[in-house]
Amino acid sequence: MATDVTSPAVPVHVAIVMDGNGRWAKQRFLPRLAGHRQGLETLRAVVRWSMARGVRVLTVFAFSSENWKRPVDEVSGLMGLMAKALSREVPELSRSGVRLHFPGDRAALPAAVAQGLAQAERDTAGNDRLVLNVCFNYGGRWDVVQAAARLAQRGEAVTEAGLSAELALAHVPDPDLLIRTGGELRISNFLLWQLAYSELFFSDRLWPAFDEAEFDRALAAYAGRQRRFGLTPEQIQAPSAPAH
Ligand code: IPE
Ligand code: IPE
Ligand code: MG
């Protein structure tokens, strides 16, 4: 069977909006934070499944610019969970070859959390099996604005390539596949620029209940898509003409 070169079977870069923790907890009469804790377990598993299937970059949305508007105890619980996760998870992630990045605005974070993120990035900088971007205090609008501001500060012209190079995910190619769990059909200010041509997969599963079979359904859906990037199907399928 001929392989469609525009749709390699396995996405290089998978991005995930990990949504549904609160509803998962509510269904079980648990506090919302219990849902976030269980969501961390799902993330640990998704890292494993991604590496096993040959995904090279995994980018997850852990805390959005807008999530500060949640009740103060939930916000502080999420900050505490991140601090705990850093100390517990980083050594094991590093041993398995994961390089960590935490795209997002560090300025507003508690100092200990901000320092922990920077330390984890330094500790895993030599790894190259999987890049794991955990977007924390991240917003797609913030990202575009901070990139534009850096260009402006240097007095540089705004070009697509120039702006892309200043975005928080400049170290990786754009996502091939975006998965959103929790049943909502929206982007919620995630990677606005970088998702321009990503394939989208929406799952009704709540994030703590997202499992390997559902992950494989998302990968299978991706493998069946034809990515055209604005071309016609005929252009995609035609063997490339010899250059003149
Ligand atoms: C996603 O789960 C995690 C964060 C936004 C931090 P939610 O907490 O949004 O869960 P639901 O959408 O209320 O179920
Ligand atoms: C998106 O989920 C943010 C994260 C998963 C971190 P939200 O639960 O905040 O999104 P909305 O509010 O339903 O759009
Ligand atoms: Mg939500």
PDB file of C-alpha atoms in Angstrom, residues 64-224:
ATOM      1  CA  SER A  64      -4.301  28.326  31.710  1.00  0.00           C
ATOM      2  CA  SER A  65      -3.960  32.105  32.014  1.00  0.00           C
ATOM      3  CA  GLU A  66      -7.694  32.102  32.810  1.00  0.00           C
ATOM      4  CA  ASN A  67      -7.572  29.386  35.499  1.00  0.00           C
ATOM      5  CA  TRP A  68      -6.490  32.036  38.077  1.00  0.00           C
ATOM      6  CA  LYS A  69     -10.172  33.005  38.169  1.00  0.00           C
ATOM      7  CA  ARG A  70     -11.058  29.716  39.903  1.00  0.00           C
ATOM      8  CA  PRO A  71     -11.711  29.559  43.656  1.00  0.00           C
ATOM      9  CA  VAL A  72      -8.564  30.427  45.585  1.00  0.00           C
ATOM     10  CA  ASP A  73      -8.312  27.010  47.260  1.00  0.00           C
ATOM     11  CA  GLU A  74      -8.395  25.234  43.899  1.00  0.00           C
ATOM     12  CA  VAL A  75      -5.682  27.537  42.512  1.00  0.00           C
ATOM     13  CA  SER A  76      -3.442  27.029  45.538  1.00  0.00           C
ATOM     14  CA  GLY A  77      -4.144  23.286  45.405  1.00  0.00           C
ATOM     15  CA  LEU A  78      -2.995  23.212  41.777  1.00  0.00           C
ATOM     16  CA  MET A  79       0.183  25.162  42.630  1.00  0.00           C
ATOM     17  CA  GLY A  80       0.868  22.708  45.472  1.00  0.00           C
ATOM     18  CA  LEU A  81       0.249  19.745  43.170  1.00  0.00           C
ATOM     19  CA  MET A  82       2.735  21.118  40.652  1.00  0.00           C
ATOM     20  CA  ALA A  83       5.359  21.616  43.390  1.00  0.00           C
ATOM     21  CA  LYS A  84       4.823  18.058  44.630  1.00  0.00           C
ATOM     22  CA  ALA A  85       4.846  16.606  41.120  1.00  0.00           C
ATOM     23  CA  LEU A  86       8.168  18.313  40.386  1.00  0.00           C
ATOM     24  CA  SER A  87       9.910  16.704  43.333  1.00  0.00           C
ATOM     25  CA  ARG A  88       8.306  13.295  42.836  1.00  0.00           C
ATOM     26  CA  GLU A  89       8.255  12.848  39.071  1.00  0.00           C
ATOM     27  CA  VAL A  90      11.311  14.574  37.634  1.00  0.00           C
ATOM     28  CA  PRO A  91      13.977  11.984  38.592  1.00  0.00           C
ATOM     29  CA  GLU A  92      11.997   9.118  37.035  1.00  0.00           C
ATOM     30  CA  LEU A  93      11.083  11.149  33.936  1.00  0.00           C
ATOM     31  CA  SER A  94      14.720  12.070  33.513  1.00  0.00           C
ATOM     32  CA  ARG A  95      15.829   8.437  33.812  1.00  0.00           C
ATOM     33  CA  SER A  96      13.452   7.496  31.010  1.00  0.00           C
ATOM     34  CA  GLY A  97      14.909  10.159  28.703  1.00  0.00           C
ATOM     35  CA  VAL A  98      12.266  12.895  28.978  1.00  0.00           C
ATOM     36  CA  ARG A  99      13.266  16.504  28.437  1.00  0.00           C
ATOM     37  CA  LEU A 100      10.943  18.882  30.282  1.00  0.00           C
ATOM     38  CA  HIS A 101       9.845  22.386  29.306  1.00  0.00           C
ATOM     39  CA  PHE A 102       7.240  24.542  31.042  1.00  0.00           C
ATOM     40  CA  PRO A 103       5.934  27.080  28.521  1.00  0.00           C
ATOM     41  CA  GLY A 104       4.036  29.901  30.227  1.00  0.00           C
ATOM     42  CA  ASP A 105       4.383  33.106  32.189  1.00  0.00           C
ATOM     43  CA  ARG A 106       6.559  32.405  35.234  1.00  0.00           C
ATOM     44  CA  ALA A 107       6.358  35.953  36.613  1.00  0.00           C
ATOM     45  CA  ALA A 108       3.003  35.414  38.336  1.00  0.00           C
ATOM     46  CA  LEU A 109       3.841  32.025  39.861  1.00  0.00           C
ATOM     47  CA  PRO A 110       4.844  31.433  43.483  1.00  0.00           C
ATOM     48  CA  ALA A 111       8.646  31.792  43.586  1.00  0.00           C
ATOM     49  CA  ALA A 112       9.227  28.201  44.748  1.00  0.00           C
ATOM     50  CA  VAL A 113       7.165  26.821  41.851  1.00  0.00           C
ATOM     51  CA  ALA A 114       8.901  29.065  39.288  1.00  0.00           C
ATOM     52  CA  GLN A 115      12.306  27.961  40.594  1.00  0.00           C
ATOM     53  CA  GLY A 116      11.230  24.319  40.532  1.00  0.00           C
ATOM     54  CA  LEU A 117      10.192  24.584  36.877  1.00  0.00           C
ATOM     55  CA  ALA A 118      13.507  26.161  35.892  1.00  0.00           C
ATOM     56  CA  GLN A 119      15.443  23.530  37.862  1.00  0.00           C
ATOM     57  CA  ALA A 120      13.533  20.655  36.186  1.00  0.00           C
ATOM     58  CA  GLU A 121      14.285  22.146  32.767  1.00  0.00           C
ATOM     59  CA  ARG A 122      17.988  22.313  33.631  1.00  0.00           C
ATOM     60  CA  ASP A 123      18.051  18.795  35.114  1.00  0.00           C
ATOM     61  CA  THR A 124      16.543  17.211  31.985  1.00  0.00           C
ATOM     62  CA  ALA A 125      18.206  19.383  29.330  1.00  0.00           C
ATOM     63  CA  GLY A 126      20.435  16.533  28.147  1.00  0.00           C
ATOM     64  CA  ASN A 127      17.551  14.133  27.385  1.00  0.00           C
ATOM     65  CA  ASP A 128      16.174  13.526  23.916  1.00  0.00           C
ATOM     66  CA  ARG A 129      13.801  10.552  23.903  1.00  0.00           C
ATOM     67  CA  LEU A 130      10.649  12.637  24.407  1.00  0.00           C
ATOM     68  CA  VAL A 131      10.147  16.384  24.796  1.00  0.00           C
ATOM     69  CA  LEU A 132       7.390  16.987  27.356  1.00  0.00           C
ATOM     70  CA  ASN A 133       6.012  20.535  27.361  1.00  0.00           C
ATOM     71  CA  VAL A 134       3.811  21.160  30.382  1.00  0.00           C
ATOM     72  CA  CYS A 135       2.044  24.459  29.667  1.00  0.00           C
ATOM     73  CA  PHE A 136       1.603  26.172  33.010  1.00  0.00           C
ATOM     74  CA  ASN A 137       0.156  29.656  33.342  1.00  0.00           C
ATOM     75  CA  TYR A 138       0.027  29.530  29.566  1.00  0.00           C
ATOM     76  CA  GLY A 139      -2.358  31.262  27.175  1.00  0.00           C
ATOM     77  CA  GLY A 140      -2.196  31.376  23.393  1.00  0.00           C
ATOM     78  CA  ARG A 141      -2.825  35.130  23.415  1.00  0.00           C
ATOM     79  CA  TRP A 142      -0.139  35.703  26.028  1.00  0.00           C
ATOM     80  CA  ASP A 143       2.252  33.698  23.849  1.00  0.00           C
ATOM     81  CA  VAL A 144       1.652  35.730  20.681  1.00  0.00           C
ATOM     82  CA  VAL A 145       1.865  39.010  22.586  1.00  0.00           C
ATOM     83  CA  GLN A 146       5.089  38.121  24.430  1.00  0.00           C
ATOM     84  CA  ALA A 147       6.660  37.033  21.125  1.00  0.00           C
ATOM     85  CA  ALA A 148       5.587  40.261  19.374  1.00  0.00           C
ATOM     86  CA  ALA A 149       6.825  42.339  22.305  1.00  0.00           C
ATOM     87  CA  ARG A 150      10.283  40.781  22.039  1.00  0.00           C
ATOM     88  CA  LEU A 151      10.454  41.590  18.332  1.00  0.00           C
ATOM     89  CA  ALA A 152       9.311  45.143  19.038  1.00  0.00           C
ATOM     90  CA  GLN A 153      11.879  45.558  21.805  1.00  0.00           C
ATOM     91  CA  ARG A 154      14.642  44.667  19.344  1.00  0.00           C
ATOM     92  CA  GLY A 155      13.116  46.901  16.691  1.00  0.00           C
ATOM     93  CA  GLU A 156      12.651  43.935  14.339  1.00  0.00           C
ATOM     94  CA  ALA A 157      10.081  43.661  11.563  1.00  0.00           C
ATOM     95  CA  VAL A 158       7.192  41.293  12.295  1.00  0.00           C
ATOM     96  CA  THR A 159       7.387  38.245  10.014  1.00  0.00           C
ATOM     97  CA  GLU A 160       5.868  34.775  10.423  1.00  0.00           C
ATOM     98  CA  ALA A 161       9.287  33.187  10.831  1.00  0.00           C
ATOM     99  CA  GLY A 162      10.460  35.886  13.234  1.00  0.00           C
ATOM    100  CA  LEU A 163       7.364  35.654  15.405  1.00  0.00           C
ATOM    101  CA  SER A 164       7.408  31.825  15.411  1.00  0.00           C
ATOM    102  CA  ALA A 165      10.989  31.884  16.649  1.00  0.00           C
ATOM    103  CA  GLU A 166       9.939  33.869  19.744  1.00  0.00           C
ATOM    104  CA  LEU A 167       6.945  31.726  20.712  1.00  0.00           C
ATOM    105  CA  ALA A 168       7.082  29.547  23.793  1.00  0.00           C
ATOM    106  CA  LEU A 169       7.189  26.372  21.658  1.00  0.00           C
ATOM    107  CA  ALA A 170       9.884  27.539  19.240  1.00  0.00           C
ATOM    108  CA  HIS A 171      11.978  24.506  20.223  1.00  0.00           C
ATOM    109  CA  VAL A 172       9.549  22.003  18.644  1.00  0.00           C
ATOM    110  CA  PRO A 173       7.585  21.632  15.376  1.00  0.00           C
ATOM    111  CA  ASP A 174       3.870  22.535  15.461  1.00  0.00           C
ATOM    112  CA  PRO A 175       1.514  19.877  16.871  1.00  0.00           C
ATOM    113  CA  ASP A 176       0.367  17.268  14.343  1.00  0.00           C
ATOM    114  CA  LEU A 177      -2.522  16.140  16.536  1.00  0.00           C
ATOM    115  CA  LEU A 178      -4.526  17.947  19.212  1.00  0.00           C
ATOM    116  CA  ILE A 179      -6.564  15.841  21.612  1.00  0.00           C
ATOM    117  CA  ARG A 180      -9.091  17.455  23.952  1.00  0.00           C
ATOM    118  CA  THR A 181     -10.744  15.293  26.583  1.00  0.00           C
ATOM    119  CA  GLY A 182     -13.815  16.165  28.642  1.00  0.00           C
ATOM    120  CA  GLY A 183     -16.264  16.600  25.764  1.00  0.00           C
ATOM    121  CA  GLU A 184     -15.937  20.345  25.143  1.00  0.00           C
ATOM    122  CA  LEU A 185     -15.427  21.381  21.516  1.00  0.00           C
ATOM    123  CA  ARG A 186     -13.160  24.403  21.959  1.00  0.00           C
ATOM    124  CA  ILE A 187      -9.529  25.477  22.148  1.00  0.00           C
ATOM    125  CA  SER A 188      -9.790  27.554  25.372  1.00  0.00           C
ATOM    126  CA  ASN A 189      -6.814  29.799  24.531  1.00  0.00           C
ATOM    127  CA  PHE A 190      -4.347  26.924  24.082  1.00  0.00           C
ATOM    128  CA  LEU A 191      -1.813  27.048  21.226  1.00  0.00           C
ATOM    129  CA  LEU A 192      -3.603  29.544  18.974  1.00  0.00           C
ATOM    130  CA  TRP A 193      -0.758  30.063  16.505  1.00  0.00           C
ATOM    131  CA  GLN A 194       0.722  26.582  16.540  1.00  0.00           C
ATOM    132  CA  LEU A 195      -2.569  24.705  15.971  1.00  0.00           C
ATOM    133  CA  ALA A 196      -3.123  26.306  12.555  1.00  0.00           C
ATOM    134  CA  TYR A 197      -2.889  22.952  10.729  1.00  0.00           C
ATOM    135  CA  SER A 198      -3.141  20.407  13.520  1.00  0.00           C
ATOM    136  CA  GLU A 199      -5.613  17.548  13.227  1.00  0.00           C
ATOM    137  CA  LEU A 200      -8.230  17.732  15.997  1.00  0.00           C
ATOM    138  CA  PHE A 201      -9.595  14.844  18.066  1.00  0.00           C
ATOM    139  CA  PHE A 202     -12.255  15.461  20.723  1.00  0.00           C
ATOM    140  CA  SER A 203     -12.915  12.771  23.311  1.00  0.00           C
ATOM    141  CA  ASP A 204     -15.875  12.567  25.692  1.00  0.00           C
ATOM    142  CA  ARG A 205     -13.700  10.845  28.284  1.00  0.00           C
ATOM    143  CA  LEU A 206     -12.935  12.886  31.375  1.00  0.00           C
ATOM    144  CA  TRP A 207      -9.140  13.238  31.672  1.00  0.00           C
ATOM    145  CA  PRO A 208      -8.693  11.034  34.777  1.00  0.00           C
ATOM    146  CA  ALA A 209     -10.560   8.265  32.904  1.00  0.00           C
ATOM    147  CA  PHE A 210      -8.649   8.669  29.618  1.00  0.00           C
ATOM    148  CA  ASP A 211      -7.103   5.287  28.858  1.00  0.00           C
ATOM    149  CA  GLU A 212      -4.760   3.575  26.440  1.00  0.00           C
ATOM    150  CA  ALA A 213      -7.547   2.400  24.119  1.00  0.00           C
ATOM    151  CA  GLU A 214      -8.846   5.966  23.752  1.00  0.00           C
ATOM    152  CA  PHE A 215      -5.305   7.249  23.135  1.00  0.00           C
ATOM    153  CA  ASP A 216      -4.946   4.649  20.387  1.00  0.00           C
ATOM    154  CA  ARG A 217      -8.296   5.720  18.918  1.00  0.00           C
ATOM    155  CA  ALA A 218      -6.947   9.250  18.645  1.00  0.00           C
ATOM    156  CA  LEU A 219      -3.749   8.021  16.964  1.00  0.00           C
ATOM    157  CA  ALA A 220      -5.766   5.821  14.578  1.00  0.00           C
ATOM    158  CA  ALA A 221      -8.042   8.749  13.676  1.00  0.00           C
ATOM    159  CA  TYR A 222      -4.934  10.812  12.954  1.00  0.00           C
ATOM    160  CA  ALA A 223      -3.425   8.070  10.773  1.00  0.00           C
ATOM    161  CA  GLY A 224      -6.595   8.105   8.657  1.00  0.00           C
TER     162      GLY A 224
END
